[in-house]
Amino acid sequence: MFGGKGAGLAEMTRLGLPVPPGFTITTEVCNMYYSNGKRLPRKLMSEVKKNIVKMEKKTGKKFGSTQDPLLVSVRSGAAISMPGMMDTILNLGLNSQTVIGLAKKSSNPRFAWDSYRRFLQLFGKVVFGINDKKFDQVLDRAKHAQNVQMDSDLNEESLKNIVSEYKTICENHLGKPFPEDPYKQLELAIEAVFRSWMGERAVVYREKYKITRDIANGTAVNVVTMVFGNMGNDSATGVVFTRNPGDGTRKIFGEYLVNAQGEDVVAGIRTPQPIDNLAKELPKTYVRLMKTCEKLEKHYKEPQDIEFTVEQGKFYLLQTRSAKMNAIGMIKTSVDMVKEKLISKERAILRLQLEQLDQLLHKTIDGEAVKNYPSIVKGIAASPGAATGIVVFDVKKAVQMGEDGVKVILVREETKPEDVPAFFVSMGILTSRGGKTSHAAVVARGMGKPCIVGCSDMKIDYIAKKFQVDGKTFFEGEVITIDGSDGNVFLGEVPTIEPKITDDFRTILRWAEKTKRLGIRANADTPETAGLAREYGAKGIGLCRTERMFNARDRLGLFVDMIMARTVEERKAVLEKLMVLQKSDFKEILKVMEGYHVTIRLLDPPLHEFLPNIEELINKIHLFEKQNSQDEIAATKKFLDRARELAEINPMMGHRGVRVGITFPEIYEMQIRAICEAVADLTKNKVDAHAQIMIPQVGNVTELNHVKKIYEKIKSSTESKFGIKLKINFGTMLEVVRACLTADEIAKVTEFFSFGTNDLTQAVFSFSREDAEGKFLPEYLEKEILVENPFQSLDVNGVGSLMQIAIEKGKSVKPNLEIGICGEHGGDPNSIKFCHNAGLNYVSASSHRIPIAIIAAAQAALIKKSTKSKTKKPKKKR
Ligand code: ADP
Ligand code: MG
Ligand code: MG
């Protein structure tokens, strides 16, 4: 209700920290504003007045006074912080009379006029929607005229001129005088904050970060007494993190500017000072700041992101919130805070934002290979990771190209909130101005995008679409690689290396391992990915797709031969060759996963998927006809005939999976034999191999029975041939609705179930993934017909219910039946939560998601535990 900012201010006040007096208009009022046809509730302004009077009493100043005017800031703040997404108005209450009062009272006319011009610009921009550029141009001209570089060097005279020009800009835009009455200004400002909630930037941000109404519903408005960091050289404003958000180091990190106000630090207008310099420049403030950081961390048990202002030596806090950090920072602070006894291990696990951990599993520059690439320029490393792409200067163009799948690096002098859409689609961001807390840096870090800022040697020319460094010119479209970990920009595509898990990450994984109940397996089709998965902590393979092996270059030819075979004998001859290859593949994978279950799915896709597509074949024939190459024509026609024969209207529900296995039994026979012999060979060599044969697309127990007979025959013949018992289980995927509904029958003949939630989701929704995602799903999400893409996050109500039916039926027959999930959902944190609660034995996720799955499983267990204990407590009391 108070929004994050309001709650933080209230809490800091309660802790006795120096917060300027103020009040908060709740998010409820914002909702009333919207349900009221975008009108402020009638009583609001009289309430506001009462609160202003309270502030007047506390500060001894008066709103609108020409002697000692009270000025306020009007700030937005939703439940979830959306940094830079909505605008703040500073110095509200100034007009042509009060500015004179402020000048007199402060004996500092320069400061008063500086505050006034800031007010006019922000008010003009936020309330009237006037383009920032118009104001910036005036400011630049004034600096030029006075021959100074920095806004803090502008004198009273220049500032007065700026104010008068700013007013003209506003009045030309409005067609009427600028509002002088402070209460009118306040009313307009409050309304503007409410409006900004539905502004494009805010809406896009919420969409991208999946901030739904249950998470944040409307913005609050905070009205806060102004304190002035622009009152001279004993005044300053700054932003600090209580720990380094880039790597988690326990040392305050941030920047400040002397004689500045508001967003100057973030905007990159002047280059801010590193916070350490404050120890020399304003030593008392520095000590105060350090103590405050410690106090806030102790209280919130989370590293904080703080805004402070010093007014003539007096220290004020303007904001605190939990610091957004990159993944390395999150992990390190989790481990450190446990060591410092600030938080428990449980909290250390729960506070991790899983999607963010993906960053750690991102690539970095190859330190050896990079020596062969010229570094063009170096800037400030602002967000780690390596990214390659073509240089694009224009934000719209970057968005367009990025959405078309082109890898772009957005290159700008600085960025503003309206540029954020380009961040989402760019591989990385490079700016020539700004520091580590500049807009570009903060946003990129939040998104885990590699970013370099403050690359001041780079001179950008937007018009000519080029940048220059040391007289060398680089044009838009050139390929560069940026290293967000050390700030280097390279020409060309520098090779990168895959990430490694740090010691801190391992520590967290160890804790998570002990906490979780769910097993974690990998979706892996090759020995390499299986190896990676095992290293990342996977205990087994939940899905090994055999067709991926046929797609490898040396196999595809054989597989196509198999499909083209006209007789069973012909087909068996080819399959014999394939069997040798499959067996060796299986052996390698089983060996890598020694000691754990490896679930191998028999052939699933329809056969035509392995043939060239029909159109392509027709084109080829035309071409050969032109060249008159008869042999080629005949050969291609054969392919065309077969492709037409096998073509399907709806392949998703067509001749695939067990249906192929039954109609072309020699294929499954070959695969089963390859598995049996692989296990046999390994077992003979004392390798603890344990395979699970999984049949896809089963809808009816009779299908399974049919295949099972074949399996049993091959297994027992292999066992007697090798004279050993094979550790192999037989089971099925559950991905057909009918199979779920008859899971009790199916359980009788299987040793395990594995939910194939991709197909199951398609079946439950009755739409195909490709068509959905390609055509209507984006609009469904935009219009909130669906809140999430059900192919990414399990549809708990629909697909989940069906799963629960199947689980119940399956377990009614075999209480200890092994049940897992192997769809893409196996790596999605929310879906993992569902799987934990539904009592599944394991989830299977793609190799690079394994660490995330492990932590998600631990979080699921902890959340379940805490809700259980919460619901138990009241019972005890009774
Ligand atoms: P954001 O949500 O973008 O961080 P804020 O509401 O925190 O916006 O305001 C932006 C900047 O304005 C902050 O950096 C803060 O320093 C400054 N500011 C806000 N309120 C005041 C105030 N009452 N006195 C002085 N500076 C303020
Ligand atoms: Mg802001
Ligand atoms: Mg702020």
mmCIF file of N, CA, C and O in Angstrom, residues 558-559 561-578 607 642 663-667 670:
data_model
loop_
_atom_site.group_PDB
_atom_site.id
_atom_site.type_symbol
_atom_site.label_atom_id
_atom_site.label_comp_id
_atom_site.label_asym_id
_atom_site.label_seq_id
_atom_site.Cartn_x
_atom_site.Cartn_y
_atom_site.Cartn_z
ATOM 1 N N LEU A 558 22.568 -42.451 -42.897
ATOM 2 C CA LEU A 558 22.122 -43.806 -42.607
ATOM 3 C C LEU A 558 20.641 -43.843 -42.248
ATOM 4 O O LEU A 558 19.892 -44.717 -42.696
ATOM 5 N N PHE A 559 20.258 -42.871 -41.455
ATOM 6 C CA PHE A 559 18.868 -42.871 -41.009
ATOM 7 C C PHE A 559 17.931 -42.660 -42.184
ATOM 8 O O PHE A 559 16.874 -43.284 -42.277
ATOM 9 N N ASP A 561 18.589 -43.495 -45.252
ATOM 10 C CA ASP A 561 18.594 -44.774 -45.974
ATOM 11 C C ASP A 561 17.565 -45.728 -45.373
ATOM 12 O O ASP A 561 16.847 -46.427 -46.076
ATOM 13 N N MET A 562 17.520 -45.714 -44.045
ATOM 14 C CA MET A 562 16.587 -46.601 -43.341
ATOM 15 C C MET A 562 15.146 -46.247 -43.719
ATOM 16 O O MET A 562 14.317 -47.124 -43.972
ATOM 17 N N ILE A 563 14.880 -44.952 -43.776
ATOM 18 C CA ILE A 563 13.517 -44.524 -44.099
ATOM 19 C C ILE A 563 13.175 -44.838 -45.556
ATOM 20 O O ILE A 563 12.058 -45.215 -45.894
ATOM 21 N N MET A 564 14.170 -44.705 -46.416
ATOM 22 C CA MET A 564 13.934 -44.922 -47.836
ATOM 23 C C MET A 564 13.818 -46.409 -48.179
ATOM 24 O O MET A 564 13.320 -46.764 -49.240
ATOM 25 N N ALA A 565 14.278 -47.255 -47.257
ATOM 26 C CA ALA A 565 14.272 -48.689 -47.533
ATOM 27 C C ALA A 565 12.858 -49.149 -47.874
ATOM 28 O O ALA A 565 11.888 -48.761 -47.219
ATOM 29 N N ARG A 566 12.766 -49.969 -48.925
ATOM 30 C CA ARG A 566 11.456 -50.397 -49.392
ATOM 31 C C ARG A 566 11.028 -51.733 -48.795
ATOM 32 O O ARG A 566 9.851 -52.077 -48.812
ATOM 33 N N THR A 567 11.994 -52.489 -48.311
ATOM 34 C CA THR A 567 11.630 -53.783 -47.720
ATOM 35 C C THR A 567 12.165 -53.853 -46.300
ATOM 36 O O THR A 567 13.067 -53.112 -45.932
ATOM 37 N N VAL A 568 11.583 -54.766 -45.536
ATOM 38 C CA VAL A 568 12.028 -54.940 -44.162
ATOM 39 C C VAL A 568 13.491 -55.367 -44.138
ATOM 40 O O VAL A 568 14.275 -54.910 -43.308
ATOM 41 N N GLU A 569 13.870 -56.230 -45.097
ATOM 42 C CA GLU A 569 15.259 -56.704 -45.121
ATOM 43 C C GLU A 569 16.215 -55.536 -45.328
ATOM 44 O O GLU A 569 17.204 -55.390 -44.619
ATOM 45 N N GLU A 570 15.860 -54.713 -46.322
ATOM 46 C CA GLU A 570 16.703 -53.556 -46.590
ATOM 47 C C GLU A 570 16.839 -52.710 -45.331
ATOM 48 O O GLU A 570 17.916 -52.265 -44.956
ATOM 49 N N ARG A 571 15.674 -52.490 -44.701
ATOM 50 C CA ARG A 571 15.669 -51.618 -43.532
ATOM 51 C C ARG A 571 16.523 -52.227 -42.416
ATOM 52 O O ARG A 571 17.286 -51.558 -41.760
ATOM 53 N N LYS A 572 16.379 -53.524 -42.237
ATOM 54 C CA LYS A 572 17.126 -54.176 -41.153
ATOM 55 C C LYS A 572 18.627 -54.076 -41.387
ATOM 56 O O LYS A 572 19.395 -53.907 -40.445
ATOM 57 N N ALA A 573 19.010 -54.121 -42.649
ATOM 58 C CA ALA A 573 20.437 -54.045 -42.963
ATOM 59 C C ALA A 573 20.995 -52.695 -42.533
ATOM 60 O O ALA A 573 22.075 -52.606 -41.938
ATOM 61 N N VAL A 574 20.241 -51.634 -42.814
ATOM 62 C CA VAL A 574 20.711 -50.302 -42.415
ATOM 63 C C VAL A 574 20.688 -50.170 -40.897
ATOM 64 O O VAL A 574 21.608 -49.628 -40.283
ATOM 65 N N LEU A 575 19.609 -50.690 -40.309
ATOM 66 C CA LEU A 575 19.473 -50.585 -38.856
ATOM 67 C C LEU A 575 20.641 -51.269 -38.138
ATOM 68 O O LEU A 575 21.073 -50.837 -37.078
ATOM 69 N N GLU A 576 21.119 -52.333 -38.744
ATOM 70 C CA GLU A 576 22.259 -53.045 -38.164
ATOM 71 C C GLU A 576 23.452 -52.094 -37.992
ATOM 72 O O GLU A 576 24.115 -52.074 -36.972
ATOM 73 N N LYS A 577 23.665 -51.274 -39.030
ATOM 74 C CA LYS A 577 24.774 -50.315 -38.956
ATOM 75 C C LYS A 577 24.482 -49.235 -37.903
ATOM 76 O O LYS A 577 25.373 -48.817 -37.169
ATOM 77 N N LEU A 578 23.237 -48.802 -37.878
ATOM 78 C CA LEU A 578 22.862 -47.772 -36.905
ATOM 79 C C LEU A 578 23.009 -48.279 -35.480
ATOM 80 O O LEU A 578 23.385 -47.554 -34.571
ATOM 81 N N LEU A 607 8.775 -39.949 -39.006
ATOM 82 C CA LEU A 607 9.912 -40.202 -39.895
ATOM 83 C C LEU A 607 10.140 -39.098 -40.911
ATOM 84 O O LEU A 607 11.264 -38.783 -41.274
ATOM 85 N N ARG A 642 8.637 -40.606 -51.380
ATOM 86 C CA ARG A 642 8.628 -41.095 -50.000
ATOM 87 C C ARG A 642 8.181 -39.979 -49.042
ATOM 88 O O ARG A 642 7.397 -40.210 -48.123
ATOM 89 N N THR A 663 4.490 -49.864 -35.847
ATOM 90 C CA THR A 663 4.343 -50.128 -37.278
ATOM 91 C C THR A 663 5.663 -50.408 -37.969
ATOM 92 O O THR A 663 5.698 -51.011 -39.024
ATOM 93 N N PHE A 664 6.742 -49.919 -37.399
ATOM 94 C CA PHE A 664 8.081 -50.272 -37.901
ATOM 95 C C PHE A 664 8.836 -50.927 -36.750
ATOM 96 O O PHE A 664 9.785 -50.353 -36.209
ATOM 97 N N PRO A 665 8.431 -52.136 -36.349
ATOM 98 C CA PRO A 665 8.975 -52.712 -35.109
ATOM 99 C C PRO A 665 10.485 -52.841 -35.125
ATOM 100 O O PRO A 665 11.138 -52.773 -34.072
ATOM 101 N N GLU A 666 11.057 -52.988 -36.318
ATOM 102 C CA GLU A 666 12.518 -53.190 -36.360
ATOM 103 C C GLU A 666 13.295 -51.989 -35.809
ATOM 104 O O GLU A 666 14.418 -52.143 -35.346
ATOM 105 N N ILE A 667 12.658 -50.795 -35.829
ATOM 106 C CA ILE A 667 13.367 -49.617 -35.291
ATOM 107 C C ILE A 667 13.499 -49.726 -33.769
ATOM 108 O O ILE A 667 14.594 -49.606 -33.217
ATOM 109 N N MET A 670 15.818 -52.478 -32.708
ATOM 110 C CA MET A 670 17.228 -52.105 -32.804
ATOM 111 C C MET A 670 17.635 -51.262 -31.590
ATOM 112 O O MET A 670 18.679 -51.486 -30.975
#
